[in-house]
mmCIF file of C-alpha atoms and ligand atoms in Angstrom:
data_model
loop_
_atom_site.group_PDB
_atom_site.id
_atom_site.type_symbol
_atom_site.label_atom_id
_atom_site.label_comp_id
_atom_site.label_asym_id
_atom_site.label_seq_id
_atom_site.Cartn_x
_atom_site.Cartn_y
_atom_site.Cartn_z
ATOM 1 C CA MET A 17 13.472 -11.634 -17.659
ATOM 2 C CA GLN A 18 12.659 -13.312 -14.924
ATOM 3 C CA VAL A 19 13.499 -11.663 -11.128
ATOM 4 C CA LEU A 20 13.092 -13.827 -8.777
ATOM 5 C CA VAL A 21 13.435 -11.588 -5.498
ATOM 6 C CA LEU A 22 13.729 -12.613 -1.890
ATOM 7 C CA GLY A 23 10.893 -10.538 0.322
ATOM 8 C CA ALA A 24 7.290 -10.922 -0.691
ATOM 9 C CA GLY A 25 6.374 -7.209 0.713
ATOM 10 C CA GLN A 26 4.719 -4.318 -0.911
ATOM 11 C CA LEU A 27 8.338 -3.521 -2.633
ATOM 12 C CA ALA A 28 8.107 -6.772 -3.451
ATOM 13 C CA ARG A 29 4.565 -5.984 -5.370
ATOM 14 C CA MET A 30 5.783 -1.973 -6.698
ATOM 15 C CA MET A 31 8.993 -3.760 -8.967
ATOM 16 C CA SER A 32 6.491 -6.060 -10.409
ATOM 17 C CA LEU A 33 4.335 -3.486 -11.310
ATOM 18 C CA ALA A 34 7.082 -1.319 -12.308
ATOM 19 C CA GLY A 35 8.890 -4.071 -14.706
ATOM 20 C CA ALA A 36 5.791 -5.298 -16.578
ATOM 21 C CA PRO A 37 5.895 -2.397 -19.002
ATOM 22 C CA LEU A 38 9.847 -3.735 -19.947
ATOM 23 C CA ASN A 39 9.002 -7.463 -20.221
ATOM 24 C CA ILE A 40 10.062 -7.632 -16.289
ATOM 25 C CA GLU A 41 8.241 -10.684 -14.637
ATOM 26 C CA ILE A 42 9.027 -10.897 -10.740
ATOM 27 C CA SER A 43 7.804 -13.975 -8.334
ATOM 28 C CA ALA A 44 8.589 -13.422 -4.833
ATOM 29 C CA TYR A 45 9.917 -15.517 -2.124
ATOM 30 C CA ASP A 46 8.112 -15.498 1.258
ATOM 31 C CA VAL A 47 11.154 -16.559 3.326
ATOM 32 C CA GLY A 48 8.644 -17.068 6.334
ATOM 33 C CA SER A 49 6.668 -19.875 4.882
ATOM 34 C CA GLN A 50 9.299 -20.221 1.765
ATOM 35 C CA ASN A 51 6.555 -20.523 -0.952
ATOM 36 C CA ILE A 52 7.440 -18.422 -3.931
ATOM 37 C CA VAL A 53 4.724 -16.284 -4.677
ATOM 38 C CA HIS A 54 2.902 -14.137 -6.920
ATOM 39 C CA PRO A 55 4.011 -10.237 -5.630
ATOM 40 C CA LEU A 56 0.591 -8.750 -6.552
ATOM 41 C CA THR A 57 -1.697 -11.124 -5.886
ATOM 42 C CA GLN A 58 0.084 -13.573 -3.267
ATOM 43 C CA ALA A 59 -0.481 -16.329 -5.381
ATOM 44 C CA VAL A 60 1.989 -19.422 -4.145
ATOM 45 C CA LEU A 61 3.526 -21.001 -6.998
ATOM 46 C CA GLY A 62 5.910 -23.371 -5.868
ATOM 47 C CA HIS A 63 7.727 -23.801 -2.582
ATOM 48 C CA GLY A 64 10.978 -24.040 -1.628
ATOM 49 C CA LEU A 65 13.797 -21.960 -3.369
ATOM 50 C CA ASP A 66 15.973 -24.513 -6.248
ATOM 51 C CA ASN A 67 13.705 -24.303 -8.537
ATOM 52 C CA ALA A 68 12.797 -20.590 -8.578
ATOM 53 C CA ILE A 69 16.588 -19.903 -8.257
ATOM 54 C CA GLU A 70 17.236 -22.030 -11.355
ATOM 55 C CA GLN A 71 14.167 -20.737 -13.471
ATOM 56 C CA ALA A 72 14.983 -16.745 -12.104
ATOM 57 C CA ASP A 73 17.186 -14.983 -14.739
ATOM 58 C CA VAL A 74 18.499 -12.350 -11.643
ATOM 59 C CA ILE A 75 17.257 -12.655 -8.250
ATOM 60 C CA THR A 76 17.174 -9.871 -5.785
ATOM 61 C CA ALA A 77 16.107 -8.633 -2.209
ATOM 62 C CA GLU A 78 13.617 -6.369 -0.919
ATOM 63 C CA PHE A 79 14.882 -6.416 2.369
ATOM 64 C CA GLU A 80 18.408 -6.974 4.717
ATOM 65 C CA HIS A 81 17.264 -9.507 7.398
ATOM 66 C CA ILE A 82 17.832 -12.541 5.150
ATOM 67 C CA PRO A 83 18.751 -15.575 6.626
ATOM 68 C CA HIS A 84 22.423 -16.266 5.851
ATOM 69 C CA ASP A 85 22.204 -19.829 4.258
ATOM 70 C CA ILE A 86 19.748 -18.243 1.533
ATOM 71 C CA LEU A 87 21.774 -15.621 0.818
ATOM 72 C CA GLU A 88 24.491 -18.053 0.521
ATOM 73 C CA VAL A 89 22.281 -20.306 -2.165
ATOM 74 C CA CYS A 90 21.826 -17.623 -3.772
ATOM 75 C CA GLU A 91 24.826 -15.558 -4.289
ATOM 76 C CA GLN A 92 26.387 -19.489 -5.332
ATOM 77 C CA SER A 93 24.253 -18.826 -8.451
ATOM 78 C CA GLY A 94 25.784 -16.378 -10.072
ATOM 79 C CA LYS A 95 23.042 -14.409 -10.440
ATOM 80 C CA PHE A 96 22.337 -12.489 -6.892
ATOM 81 C CA LEU A 97 22.488 -9.086 -7.695
ATOM 82 C CA PRO A 98 23.519 -6.808 -5.156
ATOM 83 C CA SER A 99 25.945 -9.206 -2.949
ATOM 84 C CA SER A 100 25.145 -10.613 0.044
ATOM 85 C CA SER A 101 27.771 -9.134 1.618
ATOM 86 C CA ALA A 102 25.832 -5.438 0.500
ATOM 87 C CA ILE A 103 23.141 -6.649 1.890
ATOM 88 C CA LYS A 104 24.751 -8.062 5.221
ATOM 89 C CA ALA A 105 25.910 -4.552 5.896
ATOM 90 C CA GLY A 106 22.379 -3.589 5.287
ATOM 91 C CA GLY A 107 21.693 -5.837 8.363
ATOM 92 C CA ASP A 108 24.037 -5.336 10.524
ATOM 93 C CA ARG A 109 25.234 -2.561 12.093
ATOM 94 C CA ARG A 110 28.832 -3.147 13.566
ATOM 95 C CA ILE A 111 29.432 -4.917 9.143
ATOM 96 C CA GLU A 112 27.515 -0.914 7.903
ATOM 97 C CA LYS A 113 29.830 0.907 10.307
ATOM 98 C CA GLN A 114 33.144 -0.742 9.901
ATOM 99 C CA LEU A 115 31.598 -0.078 6.076
ATOM 100 C CA LEU A 116 31.477 3.942 6.235
ATOM 101 C CA ASP A 117 35.454 4.033 7.799
ATOM 102 C CA ASP A 118 36.290 2.386 4.830
ATOM 103 C CA ALA A 119 34.367 3.913 2.485
ATOM 104 C CA GLY A 120 35.896 7.245 4.336
ATOM 105 C CA VAL A 121 31.930 8.782 4.667
ATOM 106 C CA ARG A 122 30.735 10.806 7.668
ATOM 107 C CA ASN A 123 29.239 8.974 10.846
ATOM 108 C CA ALA A 124 28.555 9.600 14.029
ATOM 109 C CA LYS A 125 31.589 8.232 15.954
ATOM 110 C CA TYR A 126 30.144 5.148 17.822
ATOM 111 C CA PHE A 127 31.832 1.782 19.368
ATOM 112 C CA VAL A 128 30.229 -2.124 19.396
ATOM 113 C CA ILE A 129 29.724 -3.648 22.739
ATOM 114 C CA GLN A 130 29.542 -6.873 23.472
ATOM 115 C CA SER A 131 30.101 -7.416 27.498
ATOM 116 C CA ARG A 132 29.384 -5.069 30.813
ATOM 117 C CA GLU A 133 33.366 -3.652 29.938
ATOM 118 C CA ASP A 134 32.663 -2.829 26.486
ATOM 119 C CA PHE A 135 29.960 -0.717 27.746
ATOM 120 C CA ASP A 136 31.566 1.604 30.651
ATOM 121 C CA GLN A 137 34.145 1.886 27.558
ATOM 122 C CA ALA A 138 31.971 3.250 25.134
ATOM 123 C CA ILE A 139 30.392 5.878 27.676
ATOM 124 C CA GLU A 140 33.925 6.180 27.875
ATOM 125 C CA HIS A 141 34.996 6.734 23.755
ATOM 126 C CA VAL A 142 31.260 7.920 22.769
ATOM 127 C CA GLY A 143 30.043 10.486 25.952
ATOM 128 C CA MET A 144 26.328 11.025 26.407
ATOM 129 C CA PRO A 145 24.225 11.223 25.171
ATOM 130 C CA MET A 146 24.241 8.222 23.269
ATOM 131 C CA VAL A 147 22.004 6.007 21.015
ATOM 132 C CA LEU A 148 22.412 2.590 21.368
ATOM 133 C CA LYS A 149 21.233 0.081 19.014
ATOM 134 C CA SER A 150 20.850 -3.701 18.515
ATOM 135 C CA ALA A 151 23.753 -4.586 15.639
ATOM 136 C CA LEU A 152 20.899 -7.017 14.573
ATOM 137 C CA GLY A 153 17.186 -6.819 13.636
ATOM 138 C CA GLY A 154 16.364 -3.648 14.169
ATOM 139 C CA TYR A 155 14.691 -1.229 12.403
ATOM 140 C CA ASP A 156 12.044 2.023 12.168
ATOM 141 C CA GLY A 157 13.724 3.318 15.626
ATOM 142 C CA LYS A 158 13.263 -0.919 16.929
ATOM 143 C CA GLY A 159 15.667 -2.450 19.577
ATOM 144 C CA GLN A 160 17.759 1.483 20.376
ATOM 145 C CA TRP A 161 17.827 3.195 23.661
ATOM 146 C CA ARG A 162 18.870 6.562 24.288
ATOM 147 C CA LEU A 163 21.457 7.003 27.669
ATOM 148 C CA LYS A 164 21.035 10.409 28.880
ATOM 149 C CA GLU A 165 22.636 10.337 32.006
ATOM 150 C CA ALA A 166 23.991 7.960 34.382
ATOM 151 C CA SER A 167 21.274 7.436 36.239
ATOM 152 C CA GLN A 168 20.433 5.414 33.140
ATOM 153 C CA VAL A 169 22.735 2.817 32.785
ATOM 154 C CA GLU A 170 22.225 0.053 35.124
ATOM 155 C CA THR A 171 18.384 -0.498 33.598
ATOM 156 C CA ILE A 172 19.877 -0.329 29.992
ATOM 157 C CA TRP A 173 22.397 -1.976 30.295
ATOM 158 C CA ALA A 174 19.660 -4.943 31.809
ATOM 159 C CA GLU A 175 18.111 -4.410 28.661
ATOM 160 C CA MET A 176 20.983 -4.421 26.758
ATOM 161 C CA ALA A 177 22.236 -8.162 27.849
ATOM 162 C CA GLU A 178 18.408 -9.313 27.788
ATOM 163 C CA CYS A 179 18.842 -8.682 24.182
ATOM 164 C CA MET A 180 22.270 -9.766 23.288
ATOM 165 C CA THR A 181 21.373 -13.257 25.741
ATOM 166 C CA ALA A 182 18.177 -13.881 23.433
ATOM 167 C CA SER A 183 20.467 -14.528 20.472
ATOM 168 C CA ASP A 184 24.522 -15.473 20.785
ATOM 169 C CA SER A 185 25.394 -13.384 17.103
ATOM 170 C CA GLN A 186 23.726 -9.855 18.722
ATOM 171 C CA ALA A 187 25.838 -7.194 19.807
ATOM 172 C CA ILE A 188 25.166 -3.217 20.564
ATOM 173 C CA VAL A 189 26.532 -0.062 18.305
ATOM 174 C CA ALA A 190 26.666 2.656 20.832
ATOM 175 C CA GLU A 191 26.228 6.126 19.040
ATOM 176 C CA GLU A 192 26.901 9.683 20.055
ATOM 177 C CA PHE A 193 23.651 11.627 20.254
ATOM 178 C CA VAL A 194 23.461 13.808 16.485
ATOM 179 C CA PRO A 195 21.598 16.928 17.679
ATOM 180 C CA PHE A 196 20.521 17.439 13.632
ATOM 181 C CA LYS A 197 18.227 19.749 11.870
ATOM 182 C CA ARG A 198 17.074 16.893 9.532
ATOM 183 C CA GLU A 199 16.883 13.742 8.494
ATOM 184 C CA VAL A 200 17.235 13.335 5.199
ATOM 185 C CA SER A 201 17.703 10.489 2.493
ATOM 186 C CA LEU A 202 19.512 9.887 -1.770
ATOM 187 C CA VAL A 203 18.031 6.684 -3.237
ATOM 188 C CA GLY A 204 20.510 5.690 -6.147
ATOM 189 C CA ALA A 205 21.236 3.717 -8.507
ATOM 190 C CA ARG A 206 24.609 2.100 -10.121
ATOM 191 C CA GLY A 207 24.363 -0.239 -12.959
ATOM 192 C CA GLN A 208 26.137 -3.243 -14.077
ATOM 193 C CA ASP A 209 28.928 -0.937 -15.748
ATOM 194 C CA GLY A 210 29.004 1.024 -12.999
ATOM 195 C CA ALA A 211 26.825 4.291 -14.077
ATOM 196 C CA ILE A 212 25.734 6.184 -11.546
ATOM 197 C CA ALA A 213 21.896 8.358 -11.451
ATOM 198 C CA VAL A 214 20.459 9.583 -8.105
ATOM 199 C CA TYR A 215 17.667 11.143 -7.753
ATOM 200 C CA PRO A 216 16.929 13.974 -5.959
ATOM 201 C CA LEU A 217 17.445 14.428 -1.947
ATOM 202 C CA ALA A 218 14.179 13.465 -0.301
ATOM 203 C CA GLU A 219 13.718 15.035 3.871
ATOM 204 C CA ASN A 220 11.971 12.602 5.887
ATOM 205 C CA VAL A 221 10.213 12.964 9.095
ATOM 206 C CA HIS A 222 9.358 10.367 11.660
ATOM 207 C CA THR A 223 7.016 10.040 13.729
ATOM 208 C CA ASN A 224 7.954 7.477 16.975
ATOM 209 C CA GLY A 225 10.270 6.192 14.445
ATOM 210 C CA VAL A 226 8.982 5.741 11.750
ATOM 211 C CA LEU A 227 8.686 7.336 7.979
ATOM 212 C CA THR A 228 6.029 9.198 8.103
ATOM 213 C CA LEU A 229 6.608 12.189 5.623
ATOM 214 C CA SER A 230 9.070 11.979 2.691
ATOM 215 C CA THR A 231 9.172 14.863 0.122
ATOM 216 C CA ALA A 232 11.790 15.913 -2.335
ATOM 217 C CA ILE A 233 13.845 18.632 -1.996
ATOM 218 C CA ALA A 234 16.278 21.131 -3.998
ATOM 219 C CA ASP A 235 19.982 21.552 -2.295
ATOM 220 C CA ILE A 236 22.763 21.600 -4.376
ATOM 221 C CA GLU A 237 25.391 22.142 -1.618
ATOM 222 C CA LEU A 238 23.379 19.153 0.634
ATOM 223 C CA GLN A 239 23.164 17.394 -2.848
ATOM 224 C CA GLN A 240 26.884 17.510 -3.797
ATOM 225 C CA GLN A 241 27.419 15.845 -0.481
ATOM 226 C CA ALA A 242 25.014 13.175 -0.500
ATOM 227 C CA LYS A 243 26.464 12.015 -4.355
ATOM 228 C CA GLN A 244 29.871 12.249 -3.094
ATOM 229 C CA MET A 245 29.204 10.032 -0.412
ATOM 230 C CA PHE A 246 26.495 7.563 -2.375
ATOM 231 C CA THR A 247 29.559 7.286 -4.996
ATOM 232 C CA ALA A 248 31.745 6.328 -2.238
ATOM 233 C CA VAL A 249 29.696 3.822 -0.886
ATOM 234 C CA ALA A 250 28.247 2.024 -3.889
ATOM 235 C CA GLN A 251 31.787 2.027 -5.346
ATOM 236 C CA LYS A 252 33.289 0.021 -2.219
ATOM 237 C CA LEU A 253 30.721 -2.374 -2.273
ATOM 238 C CA ASN A 254 30.772 -3.167 -6.068
ATOM 239 C CA TYR A 255 27.212 -2.447 -5.517
ATOM 240 C CA VAL A 256 24.183 -3.429 -8.389
ATOM 241 C CA GLY A 257 20.656 -2.100 -8.198
ATOM 242 C CA VAL A 258 18.996 0.371 -5.831
ATOM 243 C CA LEU A 259 20.485 1.681 -3.247
ATOM 244 C CA ALA A 260 19.877 4.252 0.075
ATOM 245 C CA LEU A 261 21.684 5.982 2.264
ATOM 246 C CA GLU A 262 20.139 8.090 5.186
ATOM 247 C CA PHE A 263 21.655 10.770 6.357
ATOM 248 C CA PHE A 264 21.346 13.768 9.478
ATOM 249 C CA ASP A 265 21.614 17.322 8.452
ATOM 250 C CA VAL A 266 23.404 19.080 11.002
ATOM 251 C CA ASP A 267 23.560 23.134 9.857
ATOM 252 C CA GLY A 268 24.037 21.689 6.787
ATOM 253 C CA THR A 269 27.162 19.292 6.797
ATOM 254 C CA LEU A 270 25.452 15.387 5.950
ATOM 255 C CA LEU A 271 26.647 12.809 8.274
ATOM 256 C CA VAL A 272 25.395 9.322 7.280
ATOM 257 C CA ASN A 273 22.941 7.189 9.799
ATOM 258 C CA GLU A 274 22.320 3.981 7.852
ATOM 259 C CA ILE A 275 22.337 2.507 4.630
ATOM 260 C CA ALA A 276 19.433 0.178 3.306
ATOM 261 C CA PRO A 277 20.418 -1.905 0.209
ATOM 262 C CA ARG A 278 17.967 -1.870 -1.549
ATOM 263 C CA VAL A 279 14.516 0.129 -2.994
ATOM 264 C CA HIS A 280 14.003 2.469 0.528
ATOM 265 C CA ASN A 281 10.101 3.869 1.762
ATOM 266 C CA SER A 282 11.873 7.221 1.228
ATOM 267 C CA GLY A 283 11.928 6.911 -2.747
ATOM 268 C CA HIS A 284 8.263 6.214 -3.218
ATOM 269 C CA TRP A 285 7.770 9.538 -4.238
ATOM 270 C CA THR A 286 9.753 8.594 -7.835
ATOM 271 C CA GLN A 287 6.372 6.660 -8.699
ATOM 272 C CA GLN A 288 5.133 10.211 -9.810
ATOM 273 C CA GLY A 289 7.386 12.783 -9.054
ATOM 274 C CA ALA A 290 10.316 11.922 -11.258
ATOM 275 C CA GLU A 291 10.989 10.577 -14.843
ATOM 276 C CA THR A 292 11.694 6.646 -14.128
ATOM 277 C CA CYS A 293 10.335 5.332 -10.669
ATOM 278 C CA GLN A 294 13.379 3.741 -8.550
ATOM 279 C CA PHE A 295 11.402 0.100 -8.999
ATOM 280 C CA GLU A 296 11.818 0.470 -12.311
ATOM 281 C CA ASN A 297 15.590 1.658 -11.813
ATOM 282 C CA HIS A 298 16.143 -1.637 -9.402
ATOM 283 C CA LEU A 299 15.253 -3.921 -12.013
ATOM 284 C CA ARG A 300 16.530 -1.787 -15.090
ATOM 285 C CA ALA A 301 20.502 -2.386 -12.639
ATOM 286 C CA VAL A 302 19.703 -6.075 -11.814
ATOM 287 C CA CYS A 303 18.853 -6.785 -15.031
ATOM 288 C CA GLY A 304 21.793 -5.586 -16.573
ATOM 289 C CA LEU A 305 19.764 -2.563 -18.731
ATOM 290 C CA ALA A 306 21.287 1.100 -18.645
ATOM 291 C CA LEU A 307 19.856 3.118 -16.120
ATOM 292 C CA GLY A 308 16.902 5.709 -16.581
ATOM 293 C CA SER A 309 17.062 9.243 -15.561
ATOM 294 C CA THR A 310 16.303 10.195 -12.093
ATOM 295 C CA LYS A 311 15.392 14.275 -13.134
ATOM 296 C CA LEU A 312 12.199 15.503 -11.485
ATOM 297 C CA ILE A 313 9.442 15.907 -13.143
ATOM 298 C CA ARG A 314 7.761 17.759 -10.445
ATOM 299 C CA GLU A 315 7.375 18.556 -7.078
ATOM 300 C CA THR A 316 6.468 15.623 -5.007
ATOM 301 C CA SER A 317 5.949 14.063 -0.932
ATOM 302 C CA MET A 318 5.190 10.697 0.298
ATOM 303 C CA ILE A 319 2.984 10.052 3.174
ATOM 304 C CA ASN A 320 2.348 6.804 4.678
ATOM 305 C CA ILE A 321 -0.795 5.306 5.965
ATOM 306 C CA LEU A 322 0.193 3.507 8.426
ATOM 307 C CA GLY A 323 -2.582 1.281 10.282
ATOM 308 C CA GLU A 324 -5.432 2.206 7.928
ATOM 309 C CA ASP A 325 -6.936 0.265 5.056
ATOM 310 C CA THR A 326 -9.867 2.665 4.172
ATOM 311 C CA LEU A 327 -9.145 6.564 3.025
ATOM 312 C CA PRO A 328 -11.751 9.532 2.343
ATOM 313 C CA ASP A 329 -13.525 9.397 -0.912
ATOM 314 C CA GLU A 330 -12.755 13.193 -1.591
ATOM 315 C CA LEU A 331 -8.897 11.902 -2.217
ATOM 316 C CA LEU A 332 -9.318 10.427 -5.423
ATOM 317 C CA ALA A 333 -10.379 13.151 -7.058
ATOM 318 C CA MET A 334 -8.228 15.238 -5.542
ATOM 319 C CA ASP A 335 -5.584 16.632 -8.651
ATOM 320 C CA GLY A 336 -2.525 15.647 -8.327
ATOM 321 C CA VAL A 337 -2.916 12.365 -5.552
ATOM 322 C CA HIS A 338 -2.365 9.531 -5.994
ATOM 323 C CA ILE A 339 -2.924 6.425 -3.711
ATOM 324 C CA HIS A 340 -1.224 3.109 -3.441
ATOM 325 C CA TRP A 341 -2.264 0.710 -1.298
ATOM 326 C CA TYR A 342 -0.234 -2.678 -0.568
ATOM 327 C CA GLY A 343 -3.014 -5.537 -0.385
ATOM 328 C CA LYS A 344 -2.235 -6.395 2.799
ATOM 329 C CA GLU A 345 -4.928 -6.679 5.959
ATOM 330 C CA LYS A 346 -4.421 -4.397 8.417
ATOM 331 C CA ARG A 347 -2.819 -4.082 11.291
ATOM 332 C CA THR A 348 -2.350 -1.427 13.913
ATOM 333 C CA GLY A 349 0.857 0.455 12.542
ATOM 334 C CA ARG A 350 1.523 -1.620 9.687
ATOM 335 C CA LYS A 351 2.241 -0.375 6.273
ATOM 336 C CA MET A 352 -0.898 -0.781 4.434
ATOM 337 C CA GLY A 353 0.372 1.695 1.391
ATOM 338 C CA HIS A 354 1.338 5.310 0.830
ATOM 339 C CA ILE A 355 0.024 8.826 -1.357
ATOM 340 C CA ASN A 356 1.975 10.505 -3.588
ATOM 341 C CA VAL A 357 0.853 14.175 -3.730
ATOM 342 C CA CYS A 358 2.648 16.304 -6.533
ATOM 343 C CA GLY A 359 2.993 20.382 -7.166
ATOM 344 C CA ASP A 360 3.000 21.418 -10.455
ATOM 345 C CA TYR A 361 3.909 24.994 -9.920
ATOM 346 C CA SER A 362 5.979 26.502 -6.943
ATOM 347 C CA GLY A 363 3.540 26.646 -3.254
ATOM 348 C CA GLU A 364 1.379 24.234 -5.245
ATOM 349 C CA LEU A 365 2.342 20.822 -2.838
ATOM 350 C CA GLN A 366 2.630 23.007 -0.395
ATOM 351 C CA ARG A 367 -1.789 23.660 -0.640
ATOM 352 C CA LYS A 368 -2.033 20.678 -1.486
ATOM 353 C CA LEU A 369 -0.500 19.185 1.642
ATOM 354 C CA CYS A 370 -2.449 21.931 3.583
ATOM 355 C CA ALA A 371 -5.880 20.396 1.337
ATOM 356 C CA LEU A 372 -4.977 16.218 2.208
ATOM 357 C CA ALA A 373 -4.726 17.842 6.290
ATOM 358 C CA ASP A 374 -8.539 18.813 6.219
ATOM 359 C CA VAL A 375 -9.518 15.318 4.603
ATOM 360 C CA LEU A 376 -6.859 12.915 6.742
ATOM 361 C CA ASP A 377 -7.170 11.836 9.890
ATOM 362 C CA LYS A 378 -5.028 13.604 12.656
ATOM 363 C CA ASP A 379 -4.084 10.608 14.632
ATOM 364 C CA THR A 380 -3.454 8.904 11.178
ATOM 365 C CA PHE A 381 -1.915 11.504 9.350
ATOM 366 C CA PRO A 382 0.052 13.407 11.794
ATOM 367 C CA ALA A 383 2.749 14.298 9.505
ATOM 368 C CA VAL A 384 0.495 16.170 7.507
ATOM 369 C CA HIS A 385 -1.108 17.762 10.024
ATOM 370 C CA GLU A 386 2.153 18.924 11.764
ATOM 371 C CA PHE A 387 3.087 20.534 8.284
ATOM 372 C CA ALA A 388 -0.149 22.352 7.294
ATOM 373 C CA ALA A 389 -0.067 24.032 10.915
ATOM 374 C CA SER A 390 3.297 25.176 10.115
ATOM 375 C CA PHE A 391 2.422 25.796 6.575
ATOM 376 C CA ASN A 392 -0.787 28.137 8.186
ATOM 377 C CA GLN A 393 1.274 30.336 10.735
HETATM 378 P P1 AMP B 411 17.572 3.977 12.962
HETATM 379 O O1 AMP B 411 16.599 2.962 13.263
HETATM 380 O O2 AMP B 411 19.280 4.139 13.293
HETATM 381 O O3 AMP B 411 17.236 4.718 12.003
HETATM 382 O O4 AMP B 411 16.666 4.896 14.069
HETATM 383 C C1 AMP B 411 15.695 5.601 14.634
HETATM 384 C C2 AMP B 411 15.352 7.267 14.679
HETATM 385 O O5 AMP B 411 16.776 7.616 15.774
HETATM 386 C C3 AMP B 411 16.489 8.477 13.741
HETATM 387 O O6 AMP B 411 15.883 8.392 11.986
HETATM 388 C C4 AMP B 411 17.156 9.332 14.531
HETATM 389 O O7 AMP B 411 15.460 9.840 14.508
HETATM 390 C C5 AMP B 411 17.043 8.837 15.587
HETATM 391 N N1 AMP B 411 18.528 8.736 15.768
HETATM 392 C C6 AMP B 411 19.012 7.468 15.008
HETATM 393 N N2 AMP B 411 20.182 7.329 15.007
HETATM 394 C C7 AMP B 411 20.516 9.075 16.326
HETATM 395 C C8 AMP B 411 22.083 9.721 16.288
HETATM 396 N N3 AMP B 411 22.735 8.569 17.001
HETATM 397 N N4 AMP B 411 21.715 10.863 17.354
HETATM 398 C C9 AMP B 411 20.232 11.168 17.268
HETATM 399 N N5 AMP B 411 18.998 10.421 16.765
HETATM 400 C C10 AMP B 411 19.690 9.067 16.324
#
């Protein structure tokens, strides 16, 4: 099978690694350069989409901010999964919020802002404090404002107005501030036959809006809630592939924060912690194969490596520690790779995270150090 992935980053790379044992070959479309590249070596294999679409058995995507004309061309080929409407829901918070409402899943109260009058109405409808998010192009907490009190209204409005004039189709989604206890996510797959397989929930720690630590957790009650919401959203979209739902946990009740119509950073732990990893299951789903088991095989955490291209040598010798580099050039804050760490018996994962805190730099890996500090208290 030949699968063309829109996007040529680490997610296409990891799909390529997971697809090889099943004889699934990946080529990647770099939306910026419009080159078709090899997802591991980045070697240029061609230019432009037409030929690549022709040669592919299946087309899929590794990110949601894809120009709509590209989505249309891919959809017209009849080979694109999940649908372009699923990708658009992930890339536009207005569509996403409407989808969540239509699917009947809990999410934060919101109001769409396009004018100054809308902003006043949003304040009335949603109330303060509120979180304001650009509808298009926002990720990892970028393009967001926090409105806590009336004195901030004019300054925030000036910034939001500037953001909206930069693009005609831009808008702001005002959301009630959710006093969550923690953030969790559910990654799962839906096959072409409608079969659904979800992984255990992951608890996610963000630092400055970016995921830094993600750990698979066992919570039967939350898992049930999450699976029910996952099923509602996936069925509403007639979704095929891996889909991620991010949630706020408010005292045991989950609210969906956002969806990602693709393999997700909070699912990277599945490479070592689950029977079948999310990358393989995405490929299985879009290629029309049976889904693989999503069973947890051992407790696992994922640690993002941000802005660094080296790690202490001793990590390679540590039992249950697996390093995944993305082959990228180093840039401040860039996702360069991740570390999966596994424990085989109760308490072992926690002890390994503490051992990692002893060798990893505190500024680069703050979440691991915070975990170790709270565990050792
Ligand atoms: P997002 O890009 O929507 O995932 O937002 C980035 C981060 O901002 C989330 O991971 C939360 O920590 C926080 N956040 C987003 N929306 C809200 C909200 N409505 N209430 C409280 N915190 C939020």
